[in-house]
CSV table of C-alpha atoms and ligand atoms in Angstrom, one decimal:
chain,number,residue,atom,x,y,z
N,219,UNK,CA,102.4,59.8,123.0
N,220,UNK,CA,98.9,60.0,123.4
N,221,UNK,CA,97.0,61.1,126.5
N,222,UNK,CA,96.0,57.7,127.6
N,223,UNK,CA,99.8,57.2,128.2
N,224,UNK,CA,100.0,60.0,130.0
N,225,UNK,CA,98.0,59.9,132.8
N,226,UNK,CA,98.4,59.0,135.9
N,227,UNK,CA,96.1,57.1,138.9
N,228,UNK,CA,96.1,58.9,142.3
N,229,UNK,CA,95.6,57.3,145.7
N,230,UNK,CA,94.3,59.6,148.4
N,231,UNK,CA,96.9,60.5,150.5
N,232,UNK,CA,95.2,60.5,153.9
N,233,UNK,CA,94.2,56.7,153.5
N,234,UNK,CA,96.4,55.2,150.7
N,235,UNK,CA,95.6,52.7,147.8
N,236,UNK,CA,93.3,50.5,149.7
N,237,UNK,CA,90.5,53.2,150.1
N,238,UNK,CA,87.4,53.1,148.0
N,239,UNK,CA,85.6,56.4,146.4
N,240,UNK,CA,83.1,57.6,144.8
N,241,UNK,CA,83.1,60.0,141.3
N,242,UNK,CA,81.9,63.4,141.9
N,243,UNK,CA,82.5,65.2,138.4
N,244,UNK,CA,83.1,63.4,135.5
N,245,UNK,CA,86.1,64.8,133.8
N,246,UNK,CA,85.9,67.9,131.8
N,247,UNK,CA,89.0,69.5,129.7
N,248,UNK,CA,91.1,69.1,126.4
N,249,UNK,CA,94.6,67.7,126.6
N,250,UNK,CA,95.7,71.3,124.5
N,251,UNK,CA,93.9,73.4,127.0
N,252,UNK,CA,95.8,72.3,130.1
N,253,UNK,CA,96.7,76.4,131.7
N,254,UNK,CA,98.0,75.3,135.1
N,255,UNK,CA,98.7,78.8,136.6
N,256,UNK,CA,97.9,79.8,140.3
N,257,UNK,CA,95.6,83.0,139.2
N,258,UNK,CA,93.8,83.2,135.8
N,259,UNK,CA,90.3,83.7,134.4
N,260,UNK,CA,88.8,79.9,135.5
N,261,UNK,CA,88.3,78.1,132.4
N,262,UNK,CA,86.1,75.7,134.0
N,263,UNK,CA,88.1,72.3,133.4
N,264,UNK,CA,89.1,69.7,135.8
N,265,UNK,CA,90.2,66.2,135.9
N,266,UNK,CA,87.7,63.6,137.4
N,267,UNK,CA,86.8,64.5,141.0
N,268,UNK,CA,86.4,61.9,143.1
N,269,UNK,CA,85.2,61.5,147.1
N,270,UNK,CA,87.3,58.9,149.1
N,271,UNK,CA,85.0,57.2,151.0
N,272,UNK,CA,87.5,56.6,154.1
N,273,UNK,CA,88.2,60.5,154.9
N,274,UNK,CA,86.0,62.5,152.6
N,275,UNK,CA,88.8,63.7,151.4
N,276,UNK,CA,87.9,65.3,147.4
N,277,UNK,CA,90.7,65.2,144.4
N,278,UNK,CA,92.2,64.4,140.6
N,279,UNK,CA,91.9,61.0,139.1
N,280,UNK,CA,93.5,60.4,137.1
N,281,UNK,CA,95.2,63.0,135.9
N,282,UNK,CA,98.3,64.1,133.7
N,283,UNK,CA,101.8,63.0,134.6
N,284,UNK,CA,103.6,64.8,138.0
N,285,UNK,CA,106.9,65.3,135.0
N,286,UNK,CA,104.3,67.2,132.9
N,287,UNK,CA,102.9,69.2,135.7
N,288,UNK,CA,105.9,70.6,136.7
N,289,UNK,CA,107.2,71.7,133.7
N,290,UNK,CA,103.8,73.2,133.1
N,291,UNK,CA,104.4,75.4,136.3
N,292,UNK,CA,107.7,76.3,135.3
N,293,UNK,CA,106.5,77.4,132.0
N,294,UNK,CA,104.0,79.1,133.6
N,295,UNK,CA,103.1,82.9,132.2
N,296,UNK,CA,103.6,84.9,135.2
N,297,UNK,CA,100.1,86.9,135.7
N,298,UNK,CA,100.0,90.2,137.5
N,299,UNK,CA,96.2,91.7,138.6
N,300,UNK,CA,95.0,94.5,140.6
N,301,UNK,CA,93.8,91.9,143.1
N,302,UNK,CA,97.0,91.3,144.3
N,303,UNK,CA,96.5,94.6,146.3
N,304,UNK,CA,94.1,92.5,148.2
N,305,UNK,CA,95.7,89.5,148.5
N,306,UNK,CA,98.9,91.5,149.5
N,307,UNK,CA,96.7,93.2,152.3
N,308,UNK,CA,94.8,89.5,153.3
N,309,UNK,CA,98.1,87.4,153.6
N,310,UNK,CA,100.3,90.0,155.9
N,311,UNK,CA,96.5,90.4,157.8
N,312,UNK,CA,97.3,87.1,158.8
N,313,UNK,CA,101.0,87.0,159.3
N,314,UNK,CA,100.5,90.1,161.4
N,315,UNK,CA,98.6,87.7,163.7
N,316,UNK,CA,101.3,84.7,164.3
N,317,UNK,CA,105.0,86.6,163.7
N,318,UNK,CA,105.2,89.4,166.3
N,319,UNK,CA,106.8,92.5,165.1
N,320,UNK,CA,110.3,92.4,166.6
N,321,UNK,CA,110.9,88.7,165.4
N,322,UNK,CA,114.4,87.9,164.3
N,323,UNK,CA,114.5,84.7,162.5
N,324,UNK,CA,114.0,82.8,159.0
N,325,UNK,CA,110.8,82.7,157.2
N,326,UNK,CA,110.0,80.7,153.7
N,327,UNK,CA,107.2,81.5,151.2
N,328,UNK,CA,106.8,78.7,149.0
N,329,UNK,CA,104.9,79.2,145.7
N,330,UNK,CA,106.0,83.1,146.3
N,331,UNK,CA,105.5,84.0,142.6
N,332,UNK,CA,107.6,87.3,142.2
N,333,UNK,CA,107.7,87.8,145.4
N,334,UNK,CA,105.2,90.6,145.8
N,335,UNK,CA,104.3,89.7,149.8
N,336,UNK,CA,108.1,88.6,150.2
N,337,UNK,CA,109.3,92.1,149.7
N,338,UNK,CA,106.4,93.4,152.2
N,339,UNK,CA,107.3,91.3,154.9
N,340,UNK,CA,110.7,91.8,154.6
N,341,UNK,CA,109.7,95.9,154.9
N,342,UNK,CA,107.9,95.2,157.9
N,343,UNK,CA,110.0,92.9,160.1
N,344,UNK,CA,113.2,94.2,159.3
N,345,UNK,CA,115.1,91.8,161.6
N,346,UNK,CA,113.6,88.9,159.3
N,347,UNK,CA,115.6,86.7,156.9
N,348,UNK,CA,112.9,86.3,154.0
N,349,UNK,CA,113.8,83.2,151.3
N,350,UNK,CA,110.7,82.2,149.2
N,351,UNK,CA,110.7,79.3,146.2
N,352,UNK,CA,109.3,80.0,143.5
N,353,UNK,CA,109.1,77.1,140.3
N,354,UNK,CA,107.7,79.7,137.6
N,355,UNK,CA,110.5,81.1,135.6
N,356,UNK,CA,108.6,84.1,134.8
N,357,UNK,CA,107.2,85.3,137.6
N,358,UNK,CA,110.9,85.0,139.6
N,359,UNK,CA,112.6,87.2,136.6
N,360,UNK,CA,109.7,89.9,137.6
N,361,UNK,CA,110.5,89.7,140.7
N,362,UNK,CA,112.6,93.2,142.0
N,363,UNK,CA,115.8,93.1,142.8
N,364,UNK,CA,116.6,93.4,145.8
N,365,UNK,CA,114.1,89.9,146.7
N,366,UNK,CA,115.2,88.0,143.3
N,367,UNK,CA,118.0,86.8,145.4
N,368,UNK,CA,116.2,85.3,148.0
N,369,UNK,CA,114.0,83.1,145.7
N,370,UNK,CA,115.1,79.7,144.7
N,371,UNK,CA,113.3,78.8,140.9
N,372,UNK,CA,112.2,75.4,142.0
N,373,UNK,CA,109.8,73.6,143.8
N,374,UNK,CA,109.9,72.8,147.4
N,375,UNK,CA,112.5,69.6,147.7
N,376,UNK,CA,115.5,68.7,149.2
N,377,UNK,CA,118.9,69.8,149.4
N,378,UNK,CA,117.4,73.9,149.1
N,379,UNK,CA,118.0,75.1,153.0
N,380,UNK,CA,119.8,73.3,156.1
N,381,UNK,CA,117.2,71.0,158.2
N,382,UNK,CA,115.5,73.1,160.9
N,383,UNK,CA,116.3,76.0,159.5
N,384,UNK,CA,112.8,77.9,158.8
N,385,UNK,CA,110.6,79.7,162.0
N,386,UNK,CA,108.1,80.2,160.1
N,387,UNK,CA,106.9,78.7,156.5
N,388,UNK,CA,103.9,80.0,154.5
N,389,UNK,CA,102.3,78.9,151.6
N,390,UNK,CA,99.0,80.9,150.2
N,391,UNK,CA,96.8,79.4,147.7
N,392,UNK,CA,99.2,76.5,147.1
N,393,UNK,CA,98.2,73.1,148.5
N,394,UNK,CA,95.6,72.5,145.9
N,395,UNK,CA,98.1,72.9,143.5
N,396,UNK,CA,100.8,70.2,145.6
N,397,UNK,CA,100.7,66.5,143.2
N,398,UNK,CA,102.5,65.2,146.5
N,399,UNK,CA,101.1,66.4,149.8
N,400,UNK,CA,102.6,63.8,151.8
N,401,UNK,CA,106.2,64.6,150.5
N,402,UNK,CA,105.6,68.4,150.3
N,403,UNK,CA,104.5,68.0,154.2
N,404,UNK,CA,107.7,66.2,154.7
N,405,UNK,CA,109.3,68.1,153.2
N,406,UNK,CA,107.8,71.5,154.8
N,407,UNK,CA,108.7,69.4,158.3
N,408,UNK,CA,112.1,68.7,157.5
N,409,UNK,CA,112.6,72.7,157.0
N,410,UNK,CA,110.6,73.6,160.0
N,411,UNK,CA,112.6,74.4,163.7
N,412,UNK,CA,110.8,72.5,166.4
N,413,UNK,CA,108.0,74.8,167.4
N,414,UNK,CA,108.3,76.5,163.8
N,415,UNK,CA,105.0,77.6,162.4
N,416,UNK,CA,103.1,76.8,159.2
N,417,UNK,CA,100.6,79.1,158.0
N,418,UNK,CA,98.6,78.1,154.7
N,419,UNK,CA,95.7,79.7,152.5
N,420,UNK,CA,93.7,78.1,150.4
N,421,UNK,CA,90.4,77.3,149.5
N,422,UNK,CA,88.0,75.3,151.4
N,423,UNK,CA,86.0,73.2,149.4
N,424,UNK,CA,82.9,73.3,151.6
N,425,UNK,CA,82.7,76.8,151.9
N,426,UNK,CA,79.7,78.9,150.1
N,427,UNK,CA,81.0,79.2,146.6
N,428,UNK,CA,81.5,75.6,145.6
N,429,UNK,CA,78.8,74.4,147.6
N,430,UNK,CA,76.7,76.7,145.9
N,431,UNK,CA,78.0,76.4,142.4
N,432,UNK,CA,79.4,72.8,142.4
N,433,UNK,CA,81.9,71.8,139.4
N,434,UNK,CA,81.7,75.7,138.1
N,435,UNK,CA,82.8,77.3,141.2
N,436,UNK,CA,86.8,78.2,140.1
N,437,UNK,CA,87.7,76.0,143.1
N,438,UNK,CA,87.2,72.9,140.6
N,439,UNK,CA,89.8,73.4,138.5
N,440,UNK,CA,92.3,71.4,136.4
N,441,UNK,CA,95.2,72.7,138.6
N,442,UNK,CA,93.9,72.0,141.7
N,443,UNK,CA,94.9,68.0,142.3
N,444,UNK,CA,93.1,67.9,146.2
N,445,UNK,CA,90.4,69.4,147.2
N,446,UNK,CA,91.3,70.2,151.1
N,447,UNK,CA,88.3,71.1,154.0
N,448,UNK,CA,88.5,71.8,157.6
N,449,UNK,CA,88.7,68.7,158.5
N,450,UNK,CA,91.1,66.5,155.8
N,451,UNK,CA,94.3,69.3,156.3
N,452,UNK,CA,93.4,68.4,160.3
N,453,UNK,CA,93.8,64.8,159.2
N,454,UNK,CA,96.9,65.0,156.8
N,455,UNK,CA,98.8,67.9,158.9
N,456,UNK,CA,98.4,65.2,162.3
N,457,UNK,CA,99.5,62.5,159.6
N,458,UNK,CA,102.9,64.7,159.5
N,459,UNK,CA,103.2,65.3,163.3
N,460,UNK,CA,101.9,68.8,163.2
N,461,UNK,CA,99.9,70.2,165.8
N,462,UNK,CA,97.3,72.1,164.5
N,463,UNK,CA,96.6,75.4,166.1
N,464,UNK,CA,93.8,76.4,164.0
N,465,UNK,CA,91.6,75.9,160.9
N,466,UNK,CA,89.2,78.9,160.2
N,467,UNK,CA,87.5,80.4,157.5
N,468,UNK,CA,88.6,83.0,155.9
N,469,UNK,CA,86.8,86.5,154.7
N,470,UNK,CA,89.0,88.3,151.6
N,471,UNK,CA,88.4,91.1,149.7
N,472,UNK,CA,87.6,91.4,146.1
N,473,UNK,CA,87.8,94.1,143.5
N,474,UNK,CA,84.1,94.3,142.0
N,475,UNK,CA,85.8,93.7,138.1
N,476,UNK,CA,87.6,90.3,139.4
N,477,UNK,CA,84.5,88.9,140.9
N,478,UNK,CA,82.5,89.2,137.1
N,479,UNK,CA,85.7,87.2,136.1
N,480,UNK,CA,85.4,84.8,138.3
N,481,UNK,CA,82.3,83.5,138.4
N,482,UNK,CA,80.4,80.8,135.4
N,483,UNK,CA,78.6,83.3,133.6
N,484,UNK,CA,78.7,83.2,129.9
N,485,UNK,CA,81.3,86.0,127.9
N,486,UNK,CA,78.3,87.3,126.5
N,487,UNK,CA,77.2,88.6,129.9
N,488,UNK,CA,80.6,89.4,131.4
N,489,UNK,CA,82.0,92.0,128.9
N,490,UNK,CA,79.1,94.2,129.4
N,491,UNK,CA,79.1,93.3,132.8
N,492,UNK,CA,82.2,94.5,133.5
N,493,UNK,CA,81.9,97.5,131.0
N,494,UNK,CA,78.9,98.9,133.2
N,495,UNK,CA,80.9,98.7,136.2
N,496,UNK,CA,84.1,100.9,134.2
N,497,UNK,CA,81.5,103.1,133.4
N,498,UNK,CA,80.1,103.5,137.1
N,499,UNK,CA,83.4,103.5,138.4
N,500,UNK,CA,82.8,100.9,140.6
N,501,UNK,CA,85.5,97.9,138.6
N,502,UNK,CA,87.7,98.6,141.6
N,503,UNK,CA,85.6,99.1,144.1
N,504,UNK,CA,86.1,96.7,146.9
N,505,UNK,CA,84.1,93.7,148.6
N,506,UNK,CA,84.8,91.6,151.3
N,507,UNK,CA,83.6,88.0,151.7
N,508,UNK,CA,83.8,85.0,153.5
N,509,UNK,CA,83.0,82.9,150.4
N,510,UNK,CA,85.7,80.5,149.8
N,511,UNK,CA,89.5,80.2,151.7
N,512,UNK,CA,90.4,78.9,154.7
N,513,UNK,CA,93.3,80.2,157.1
N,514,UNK,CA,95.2,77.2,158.6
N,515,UNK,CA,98.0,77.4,161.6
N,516,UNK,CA,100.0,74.3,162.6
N,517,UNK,CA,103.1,73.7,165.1
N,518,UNK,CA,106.1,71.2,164.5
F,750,LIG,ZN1,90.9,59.2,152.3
């Protein structure tokens, strides 16, 4: 099959196929170098990136076929970093601030990976019932024992959990990686008790780094399908019937040695970038900036 065949048109799904747009980024990868993983050195690829003109709202299209992105995810290599630490630490920041400590009650992680921040919770609000989905194969085998059980390999569908079953359901750098928000918000509904709380993570495509950097800022990637901001996940989360509590950003910490990584500077320049900073001892040394996620809390 070629790739022609394989890809796919996408309407924005705050306004639907009627609504205009205009292209942002031309489109910018090789059908043999599609590496759709949540964390990973950014290889600087994306589909074409385009502006609907009725919400603003930024995104894939077209793009490869929703079959071939799953079973990309599920093939997925599972990727552990020291800046997990930080994400570990960032994420239960923020959990800390909505689930109070003697909660009993069911909480869902989806897109929990091994189920690093699973097992944490579950250590710090004992009275919890934890459950997290997971579709990468890899990263669920690695996850320990004792949480392994609580992870369904899959993606977010139906059929998983009883309806209203969830108080609280999280997902952290996720929704630019959804191909359906509409059903994945339906979905998250369906699984949410009335007055249940979301709580997402992700980044804000208006925020300093992308604004800054345009297409060669890691948000713009081939993985990410939409392109969310303050104001769209308002707009799609009311589409849904949630009541959204509040949309902030977000400040995160970052080892020094991830941040080389991450940002568009040539391999020439990062190795002994990030050789220097071994030597100084300073790789893992610590930063903490409000440079590109947003922190979002919504009621059912
Ligand atoms: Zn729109």
């Amino acid at each position: 099959m070629t790739e022609e065949n394989l890809m796919e048109t996408v309407f924005c799904p705050i306004c639907g196929p009627e609504a205009k747009f205009t292209v942002r980024y031309p489109a910018k990868f090789r059908e043999d170098d599609l590496a759709f993983v949540a964390r990973k050195t950014p290889t600087h690829t994306h589909f074409r990136v385009v502006r609907c003109k009725g919400c603003g709202l930024i995104y894939s299209t077209p793009r490869i076929s929703q079959e071939k992105i799953l079973r990309l995810y599920a093939q997925s290599q599972f990727i552990s970093e020291p800046q997990l630490q930080n994400m570990l630490r960032d994420y239960l920041g923020e959990i800390e601030k909505i689930v109070p400590r003697t909660t009993s009650g069911n909480f869902l992680e989806v897109g929990c990976s091994n189920g690093f921040l699973l097992k944490e919770v579950q250590a710090r609000y004992p009275s919890l019932n934890v459950f997290g989905v997971e579709p990468g194969e890899q990263a669920v085998r690695a996850a320990d024992d004792a949480i392994r059980n609580r992870i369904r390999t899959t993606e977010l569908k139906e059929g998983l959990f009883p309806e209203s079953f969830f108080d609280f359901i999280c997902f952290f750098q996720v929704f630019d990686h959804i191909t359906e928000p509409n059903r994945f918000l339906q979905m998250v509904r369906h699984y949410l008790k009335p007055a249940g709380l979301v709580l997402a993570i992700h980044h804000n495509i208006h925020s300093f780094l992308p604004t800054v950097l345009g297409s060669r800022a890691s948000t713009y990637d081939i993985s990410h399908m939409f392109l969310w901001d303050k104001s769209t996940m308002r707009k799609i989360l009311e589409k849904h019937g949630f009541r959204v509590v509040s949309i902030k950003d977000m400040a995160n910490s970052y080892q020094l040695d991830h941040v080389i990584r991450m940002l568009p500077l040539p391999a020439t320049l990062k190795a002994p970038l990030r050789n220097l900073l071994q030597r100084l001892h300073l790789a893992e040394h610590n930063i903490r900036a409000c440079v590109e996620n947003m922190v979002i809390v919504a009621a059912k």
